[in-house]
C-alpha cells in the first residue's frame, strides 16, 4: 500500500499528460512557455481571484508574498507553531521575526483566541512592528479566516494565506487561495494538486501586488527584461511542470470528491478508536493528509506497519522548539501544539485509494484495537 500513490494517478492521466509534455518538447519554450500563462488563467478562475502568478516552489511563493508586502527587519509576522518549517523560515529569511501562535484543539490550525492574545503581547512590548498574520491551511482544512480576518481588521494587519496543503478546500463556497490579501500554494508532488517536480503559485485580487510579484519572480525586471527596476529573485515555473498541472487541474474536482469519500469512510469507521479529524460546518477539506490523534501513537504505527500500512508523523517538533528559532521571541507556552506534536500521525490518503486498501486500514484497527 502506498501512502500517496502518484503512480496510480499518472497511469490514469498518462495519455493526456504525455501529450501535454510532448507539446512542450515540440515547441521548445521550456521557461515561461504558453502553458504557464494558460495555467495561471485557469488557476485564477478555479480559486476565484483576479491574479494567479506561478513560481518555482511554495517556499518562494511565501517569500514573494512577504517581499510584495515590504516585510523586513524590525517587522513581525504571526505564524502557527504547529506547521512545516517553511512558514516561519521565509519570515526569518526576510529578516523579520516570526511570532508563534498555538493551535486550535479542534482543527489543528492557528487558534484565533491565542492569536489575539499574542498580538496584544507583541504590541504591549513595543519592540517589533507587527505587520501580518500568516495562517496555514493545515492538512487540507482552511484556517478560521472569518475570525482571523476580524482580528486582522481590528489591528490593521495583512493576511498571507499559506494554502500549500489547502488547495481545493473551501469555507462557505469560498476557495482556499482566495483568503486574505495574498495567498500562496505549493505544487510539490505530494500536495493535493502536485506537479512532477516543484512549483508554486501566488494568488491575489490586488493589481498592484500582482504586477510587483510578476517583476520580483524574474529578477525584478521592468518592461524590458534587461532593465531591472528592483532587486528580485529567479523563481519561474518550468513549462513542463505547467503542462502536467494543466491536466491534473482538469481532473482535480473528481480527485477532491474521491479524497472526501475516503476521509468520510475513515471517520465513520475509526471514530471512537482514536480521535479523527473534524471538518467544521461550511468547510470543505482537500485532505492533504488524514491526520488522527492518539496517546498510543508509536504502538499503533508499529502495528500498522506490520500489517503493511504506511503512516507518517506531521509534525513532531513545533516551530518554537526548532534549533533555528531557539533565540526567537518567547511568548510563553504552546500546550495544544506541543500535545499534537506528541500524538498525531497520518494514514494513507490519495484520490486513487481502492476500497480494498481503505478496508485494510479499517480492519487493522478493528483487529488490534477493538
Tab-separated table of C-alpha atoms in Angstrom:
chain	number	residue	atom	x	y	z
A	1	UNK	CA	0.000	0.000	0.000
A	2	UNK	CA	1.277	3.472	-0.910
A	3	UNK	CA	0.941	6.400	1.492
A	4	UNK	CA	0.358	8.653	-1.557
A	5	UNK	CA	0.084	6.761	-4.849
A	6	UNK	CA	1.398	9.110	-7.543
A	7	UNK	CA	1.988	6.186	-9.907
A	8	UNK	CA	-1.722	5.320	-9.922
A	9	UNK	CA	-2.578	8.920	-10.698
A	10	UNK	CA	-0.102	9.021	-13.575
A	11	UNK	CA	-1.465	5.816	-15.095
A	12	UNK	CA	-4.954	7.303	-15.000
A	13	UNK	CA	-3.797	10.532	-16.715
A	14	UNK	CA	-0.902	9.104	-18.729
A	15	UNK	CA	-2.193	9.738	-22.271
A	16	UNK	CA	-3.211	13.320	-21.507
A	17	UNK	CA	-0.058	14.201	-19.553
A	18	UNK	CA	2.264	12.615	-22.125
A	19	UNK	CA	0.583	14.599	-24.895
A	20	UNK	CA	0.937	17.843	-22.965
A	21	UNK	CA	4.635	17.197	-22.305
A	22	UNK	CA	5.230	16.275	-25.948
A	23	UNK	CA	3.687	19.602	-26.984
A	24	UNK	CA	6.268	21.415	-24.848
A	25	UNK	CA	9.081	19.341	-26.316
A	26	UNK	CA	7.811	20.220	-29.792
A	27	UNK	CA	7.615	23.993	-29.304
A	28	UNK	CA	10.720	24.180	-27.095
A	29	UNK	CA	9.662	27.094	-24.883
A	30	UNK	CA	10.800	25.455	-21.656
A	31	UNK	CA	10.795	28.596	-19.494
A	32	UNK	CA	7.613	30.731	-19.252
A	33	UNK	CA	6.114	28.994	-22.292
A	34	UNK	CA	2.436	29.333	-23.278
A	35	UNK	CA	1.326	26.590	-20.887
A	36	UNK	CA	2.429	28.768	-17.950
A	37	UNK	CA	0.074	31.593	-18.895
A	38	UNK	CA	-2.723	29.104	-19.606
A	39	UNK	CA	-2.239	27.518	-16.195
A	40	UNK	CA	-2.235	30.888	-14.424
A	41	UNK	CA	-5.535	31.827	-16.051
A	42	UNK	CA	-7.140	28.523	-15.094
A	43	UNK	CA	-5.791	28.638	-11.537
A	44	UNK	CA	-7.201	32.137	-11.033
A	45	UNK	CA	-10.558	31.007	-12.388
A	46	UNK	CA	-10.640	27.915	-10.163
A	47	UNK	CA	-9.685	29.774	-6.980
A	48	UNK	CA	-11.891	32.769	-7.780
A	49	UNK	CA	-9.328	35.582	-7.780
A	50	UNK	CA	-8.128	38.107	-10.361
A	51	UNK	CA	-4.495	37.027	-10.416
A	52	UNK	CA	-2.539	33.771	-10.143
A	53	UNK	CA	1.235	34.085	-10.551
A	54	UNK	CA	3.229	30.867	-10.713
A	55	UNK	CA	6.735	30.447	-9.348
A	56	UNK	CA	9.376	27.793	-8.686
A	57	UNK	CA	8.057	26.372	-5.391
A	58	UNK	CA	5.809	27.008	-2.420
A	59	UNK	CA	8.580	28.446	-0.259
A	60	UNK	CA	9.409	31.032	-2.920
A	61	UNK	CA	5.706	31.850	-3.112
A	62	UNK	CA	5.746	32.836	0.568
A	63	UNK	CA	8.972	34.804	0.115
A	64	UNK	CA	7.500	36.696	-2.845
A	65	UNK	CA	4.378	37.497	-0.825
A	66	UNK	CA	6.491	38.904	2.010
A	67	UNK	CA	8.541	40.934	-0.465
A	68	UNK	CA	5.390	42.351	-2.056
A	69	UNK	CA	4.181	43.487	1.371
A	70	UNK	CA	7.605	45.045	2.088
A	71	UNK	CA	8.081	42.998	5.248
A	72	UNK	CA	11.626	43.041	6.585
A	73	UNK	CA	13.899	43.804	9.521
A	74	UNK	CA	12.071	45.029	12.610
A	75	UNK	CA	8.747	43.630	11.432
A	76	UNK	CA	6.841	40.716	12.940
A	77	UNK	CA	4.568	38.123	11.345
A	78	UNK	CA	2.236	35.843	13.311
A	79	UNK	CA	2.804	32.199	12.311
A	80	UNK	CA	1.403	28.918	13.704
A	81	UNK	CA	3.950	26.924	15.657
A	82	UNK	CA	2.479	23.584	14.525
A	83	UNK	CA	3.340	23.565	10.825
A	84	UNK	CA	6.091	22.884	8.284
A	85	UNK	CA	9.339	24.811	8.713
A	86	UNK	CA	8.967	26.918	5.537
A	87	UNK	CA	6.182	29.026	7.028
A	88	UNK	CA	8.434	30.578	9.668
A	89	UNK	CA	11.640	30.159	7.660
A	90	UNK	CA	10.519	32.610	4.981
A	91	UNK	CA	9.715	35.235	7.611
A	92	UNK	CA	13.185	34.868	9.128
A	93	UNK	CA	14.764	34.860	5.651
A	94	UNK	CA	13.144	38.259	5.060
A	95	UNK	CA	14.955	39.364	8.271
A	96	UNK	CA	11.608	39.778	10.002
A	97	UNK	CA	10.592	37.979	13.209
A	98	UNK	CA	8.139	35.071	13.277
A	99	UNK	CA	5.857	35.220	16.320
A	100	UNK	CA	4.406	31.808	17.048
A	101	UNK	CA	0.746	31.032	17.769
A	102	UNK	CA	-0.766	27.951	19.415
A	103	UNK	CA	-3.171	25.568	17.664
A	104	UNK	CA	-6.940	25.308	17.779
A	105	UNK	CA	-7.602	21.995	19.576
A	106	UNK	CA	-10.453	21.104	17.220
A	107	UNK	CA	-8.846	21.759	13.813
A	108	UNK	CA	-5.002	21.686	14.170
A	109	UNK	CA	-4.968	25.195	12.628
A	110	UNK	CA	-3.979	28.576	14.086
A	111	UNK	CA	-6.122	29.389	17.127
A	112	UNK	CA	-7.809	32.816	16.753
A	113	UNK	CA	-8.091	33.260	20.541
A	114	UNK	CA	-4.387	32.602	21.087
A	115	UNK	CA	-3.573	34.743	18.043
A	116	UNK	CA	-5.179	37.853	19.513
A	117	UNK	CA	-3.624	37.199	22.910
A	118	UNK	CA	-0.141	37.114	21.414
A	119	UNK	CA	-0.801	40.128	19.177
A	120	UNK	CA	-1.648	42.128	22.301
A	121	UNK	CA	1.574	40.957	23.968
A	122	UNK	CA	3.722	41.971	20.990
A	123	UNK	CA	2.056	45.370	20.762
A	124	UNK	CA	2.426	45.944	24.512
A	125	UNK	CA	6.159	45.152	24.370
A	126	UNK	CA	6.624	47.624	21.521
A	127	UNK	CA	9.868	46.107	20.213
A	128	UNK	CA	8.520	44.910	16.870
A	129	UNK	CA	6.375	46.413	14.142
A	130	UNK	CA	3.578	43.887	13.738
A	131	UNK	CA	2.744	43.667	10.022
A	132	UNK	CA	0.954	40.459	9.070
A	133	UNK	CA	-0.681	37.159	10.009
A	134	UNK	CA	0.308	34.007	8.089
A	135	UNK	CA	-2.245	31.250	8.789
A	136	UNK	CA	-1.621	27.778	7.343
A	137	UNK	CA	-4.374	25.574	5.890
A	138	UNK	CA	-3.007	22.528	7.687
A	139	UNK	CA	-3.707	19.011	6.373
A	140	UNK	CA	-6.084	20.446	3.729
A	141	UNK	CA	-8.504	22.323	6.013
A	142	UNK	CA	-8.675	26.117	5.599
A	143	UNK	CA	-7.836	28.074	8.732
A	144	UNK	CA	-10.583	30.021	10.523
A	145	UNK	CA	-10.430	33.021	8.182
A	146	UNK	CA	-13.747	34.579	9.271
A	147	UNK	CA	-12.338	35.068	12.780
A	148	UNK	CA	-8.746	35.751	11.676
A	149	UNK	CA	-9.943	38.446	9.255
A	150	UNK	CA	-11.816	40.194	12.095
A	151	UNK	CA	-8.595	40.233	14.123
A	152	UNK	CA	-6.548	41.468	11.155
A	153	UNK	CA	-9.006	44.298	10.559
A	154	UNK	CA	-9.023	45.221	14.253
A	155	UNK	CA	-5.228	45.576	14.387
A	156	UNK	CA	-4.695	46.749	10.778
A	157	UNK	CA	-2.680	43.680	9.763
A	158	UNK	CA	-2.244	41.992	6.380
A	159	UNK	CA	-3.076	38.306	5.901
A	160	UNK	CA	-0.905	35.917	3.885
A	161	UNK	CA	-2.750	32.628	3.419
A	162	UNK	CA	-0.380	29.657	3.272
A	163	UNK	CA	-2.525	27.241	1.263
A	164	UNK	CA	0.319	24.846	0.417
A	165	UNK	CA	-1.756	21.971	1.801
A	166	UNK	CA	-5.172	23.558	1.434
A	167	UNK	CA	-5.672	23.955	-2.321
A	168	UNK	CA	-9.208	22.755	-3.041
A	169	UNK	CA	-10.515	23.480	0.448
A	170	UNK	CA	-13.429	25.850	0.999
A	171	UNK	CA	-15.288	27.928	3.574
A	172	UNK	CA	-18.910	28.567	2.638
A	173	UNK	CA	-18.143	28.272	-1.071
A	174	UNK	CA	-15.045	30.498	-0.969
A	175	UNK	CA	-11.975	28.535	-2.015
A	176	UNK	CA	-8.562	28.271	-0.396
A	177	UNK	CA	-6.184	30.667	-2.106
A	178	UNK	CA	-8.750	33.481	-2.050
A	179	UNK	CA	-8.477	34.482	1.617
A	180	UNK	CA	-6.552	37.443	2.952
A	181	UNK	CA	-4.503	39.952	0.972
A	182	UNK	CA	-2.175	37.460	-0.707
A	183	UNK	CA	-2.343	33.651	-0.738
A	184	UNK	CA	0.208	31.057	-1.746
A	185	UNK	CA	0.277	27.373	-2.587
A	186	UNK	CA	2.746	24.617	-3.377
A	187	UNK	CA	2.734	22.122	-6.245
A	188	UNK	CA	5.174	19.745	-4.540
A	189	UNK	CA	4.269	16.256	-5.861
A	190	UNK	CA	2.601	15.092	-2.641
A	191	UNK	CA	0.290	18.110	-2.382
A	192	UNK	CA	-3.419	17.821	-3.346
A	193	UNK	CA	-2.535	19.454	-6.689
A	194	UNK	CA	1.077	18.489	-7.378
A	195	UNK	CA	3.400	18.521	-10.357
A	196	UNK	CA	6.263	16.148	-11.242
A	197	UNK	CA	8.993	18.321	-9.784
A	198	UNK	CA	8.496	21.507	-7.835
A	199	UNK	CA	6.310	24.547	-8.280
A	200	UNK	CA	4.203	27.118	-6.518
A	201	UNK	CA	1.782	29.981	-7.042
A	202	UNK	CA	0.647	33.268	-5.522
A	203	UNK	CA	-2.983	34.453	-5.611
A	204	UNK	CA	-4.357	37.958	-5.115
A	205	UNK	CA	-7.127	40.343	-6.153
A	206	UNK	CA	-4.770	43.307	-5.768
A	207	UNK	CA	-3.496	44.564	-9.146
A	208	UNK	CA	-0.501	46.344	-7.612
A	209	UNK	CA	0.660	43.262	-5.699
A	210	UNK	CA	0.239	41.115	-8.824
A	211	UNK	CA	2.391	43.350	-11.021
A	212	UNK	CA	5.040	43.619	-8.309
A	213	UNK	CA	5.197	39.843	-7.824
A	214	UNK	CA	5.462	39.272	-11.588
A	215	UNK	CA	8.524	41.548	-11.568
A	216	UNK	CA	10.045	40.093	-8.398
A	217	UNK	CA	9.894	36.497	-9.630
A	218	UNK	CA	12.093	37.396	-12.652
A	219	UNK	CA	14.990	39.337	-11.111
A	220	UNK	CA	12.914	42.472	-10.506
A	221	UNK	CA	12.584	43.170	-14.224
A	222	UNK	CA	10.838	46.213	-15.678
A	223	UNK	CA	9.128	46.443	-19.056
A	224	UNK	CA	12.449	45.477	-20.641
A	225	UNK	CA	13.939	42.271	-19.207
A	226	UNK	CA	17.378	43.906	-19.274
A	227	UNK	CA	16.138	46.878	-17.245
A	228	UNK	CA	15.790	45.571	-13.701
A	229	UNK	CA	13.976	48.160	-11.626
A	230	UNK	CA	14.229	46.388	-8.246
A	231	UNK	CA	16.058	43.515	-6.562
A	232	UNK	CA	14.081	40.315	-7.147
A	233	UNK	CA	14.762	36.610	-7.439
A	234	UNK	CA	14.774	33.853	-10.055
A	235	UNK	CA	11.600	31.849	-9.405
A	236	UNK	CA	9.826	30.763	-12.580
A	237	UNK	CA	7.664	27.681	-13.064
A	238	UNK	CA	9.060	25.373	-15.752
A	239	UNK	CA	6.758	24.977	-18.759
A	240	UNK	CA	6.773	21.167	-18.496
A	241	UNK	CA	5.502	21.413	-14.914
A	242	UNK	CA	2.760	23.784	-16.068
A	243	UNK	CA	1.793	21.249	-18.746
A	244	UNK	CA	1.495	18.498	-16.122
A	245	UNK	CA	-0.522	20.744	-13.810
A	246	UNK	CA	-2.981	21.684	-16.552
A	247	UNK	CA	-4.080	18.066	-16.918
A	248	UNK	CA	-4.056	17.462	-13.171
A	249	UNK	CA	-6.172	20.585	-12.614
A	250	UNK	CA	-8.737	19.296	-15.115
A	251	UNK	CA	-9.035	16.094	-13.064
A	252	UNK	CA	-8.767	17.800	-9.671
A	253	UNK	CA	-12.511	18.190	-8.881
A	254	UNK	CA	-13.035	14.431	-9.309
A	255	UNK	CA	-9.961	13.691	-7.208
A	256	UNK	CA	-11.216	16.021	-4.486
A	257	UNK	CA	-14.527	14.138	-4.397
A	258	UNK	CA	-12.641	10.848	-4.043
A	259	UNK	CA	-10.452	12.224	-1.246
A	260	UNK	CA	-13.548	13.267	0.684
A	261	UNK	CA	-15.124	9.822	0.200
A	262	UNK	CA	-12.022	8.122	1.633
A	263	UNK	CA	-11.917	10.578	4.540
A	264	UNK	CA	-15.622	10.108	5.295
A	265	UNK	CA	-15.178	6.332	5.368
A	266	UNK	CA	-12.201	6.565	7.721
A	267	UNK	CA	-14.043	8.934	10.031
A	268	UNK	CA	-17.178	6.793	10.148
A	269	UNK	CA	-15.297	3.566	10.907
A	270	UNK	CA	-12.421	4.794	13.076
A	271	UNK	CA	-14.097	7.415	15.254
A	272	UNK	CA	-14.084	6.116	18.801
A	273	UNK	CA	-10.944	4.030	18.337
A	274	UNK	CA	-8.888	7.213	18.163
A	275	UNK	CA	-9.534	10.916	17.620
A	276	UNK	CA	-10.412	11.516	13.967
A	277	UNK	CA	-10.264	14.931	12.219
A	278	UNK	CA	-13.435	17.003	12.156
A	279	UNK	CA	-14.494	19.412	9.413
A	280	UNK	CA	-16.432	22.430	10.754
A	281	UNK	CA	-19.842	23.234	9.264
A	282	UNK	CA	-19.492	25.115	5.982
A	283	UNK	CA	-15.914	23.923	5.436
A	284	UNK	CA	-14.502	21.516	2.852
A	285	UNK	CA	-11.073	19.947	3.315
A	286	UNK	CA	-8.835	18.866	0.442
A	287	UNK	CA	-7.384	16.187	2.758
A	288	UNK	CA	-3.717	16.713	2.012
A	289	UNK	CA	-3.316	14.346	4.949
A	290	UNK	CA	-5.793	12.355	7.013
A	291	UNK	CA	-4.387	13.038	10.472
A	292	UNK	CA	-5.537	11.333	13.661
A	293	UNK	CA	-4.633	11.731	17.325
A	294	UNK	CA	-3.722	9.022	19.839
A	295	UNK	CA	-1.671	8.822	23.022
A	296	UNK	CA	-0.600	5.379	21.760
A	297	UNK	CA	0.898	6.746	18.546
A	298	UNK	CA	4.070	4.672	18.418
A	299	UNK	CA	2.286	1.443	19.341
A	300	UNK	CA	-0.388	1.958	16.671
A	301	UNK	CA	2.077	2.988	13.963
A	302	UNK	CA	4.190	-0.089	14.692
A	303	UNK	CA	1.203	-2.438	14.436
A	304	UNK	CA	0.014	-0.797	11.208
A	305	UNK	CA	3.495	-1.181	9.737
A	306	UNK	CA	3.392	-4.914	10.486
A	307	UNK	CA	0.147	-5.025	8.505
A	308	UNK	CA	1.795	-3.316	5.523
A	309	UNK	CA	0.132	0.048	6.173
A	310	UNK	CA	2.432	3.108	5.998
A	311	UNK	CA	1.971	6.067	8.336
A	312	UNK	CA	3.757	9.424	8.691
A	313	UNK	CA	4.064	11.968	11.503
A	314	UNK	CA	3.452	15.636	10.590
A	315	UNK	CA	4.959	17.367	12.684
A	316	UNK	CA	6.929	16.005	15.621
A	317	UNK	CA	8.678	19.273	16.532
A	318	UNK	CA	6.901	22.618	16.810
A	319	UNK	CA	8.458	25.750	15.331
A	320	UNK	CA	9.224	27.312	18.715
A	321	UNK	CA	11.189	24.154	19.592
A	322	UNK	CA	13.323	24.156	16.430
A	323	UNK	CA	17.050	24.820	16.874
A	324	UNK	CA	16.943	27.609	14.267
A	325	UNK	CA	14.414	29.545	16.375
A	326	UNK	CA	15.914	28.958	19.805
A	327	UNK	CA	16.537	32.696	20.222
A	328	UNK	CA	13.194	33.773	18.785
A	329	UNK	CA	10.744	35.913	20.733
A	330	UNK	CA	9.402	33.947	23.722
A	331	UNK	CA	5.687	34.420	24.377
A	332	UNK	CA	5.155	31.542	26.767
A	333	UNK	CA	3.719	28.057	26.394
A	334	UNK	CA	2.054	26.285	23.452
A	335	UNK	CA	0.265	23.386	25.171
A	336	UNK	CA	-2.086	22.395	22.332
A	337	UNK	CA	0.574	22.385	19.612
A	338	UNK	CA	3.052	20.527	21.807
A	339	UNK	CA	0.420	17.898	22.551
A	340	UNK	CA	-0.276	17.447	18.843
A	341	UNK	CA	3.436	17.051	18.122
A	342	UNK	CA	3.493	14.078	20.504
A	343	UNK	CA	0.240	12.394	19.436
A	344	UNK	CA	-0.638	12.975	15.759
A	345	UNK	CA	0.033	10.677	12.821
A	346	UNK	CA	-1.363	10.428	9.295
A	347	UNK	CA	-2.919	7.483	7.469
A	348	UNK	CA	-2.634	6.761	3.735
A	349	UNK	CA	-4.689	9.257	1.730
A	350	UNK	CA	-4.944	9.841	-2.007
A	351	UNK	CA	-7.740	10.004	-4.608
A	352	UNK	CA	-6.866	6.632	-6.183
A	353	UNK	CA	-7.092	4.655	-2.960
A	354	UNK	CA	-9.015	1.436	-3.680
A	355	UNK	CA	-11.845	0.304	-1.415
A	356	UNK	CA	-9.755	-2.756	-0.535
A	357	UNK	CA	-6.962	-0.506	0.795
A	358	UNK	CA	-9.390	1.621	2.798
A	359	UNK	CA	-10.919	-1.533	4.293
A	360	UNK	CA	-7.477	-2.940	5.056
A	361	UNK	CA	-6.695	0.090	7.217
A	362	UNK	CA	-10.049	-0.130	8.998
A	363	UNK	CA	-9.754	-3.887	9.538
A	364	UNK	CA	-6.281	-3.487	11.032
A	365	UNK	CA	-7.693	-1.142	13.663
A	366	UNK	CA	-10.605	-3.461	14.390
A	367	UNK	CA	-8.276	-6.420	14.760
A	368	UNK	CA	-5.725	-4.827	17.058
A	369	UNK	CA	-7.555	-2.051	18.902
A	370	UNK	CA	-11.157	-3.162	19.438
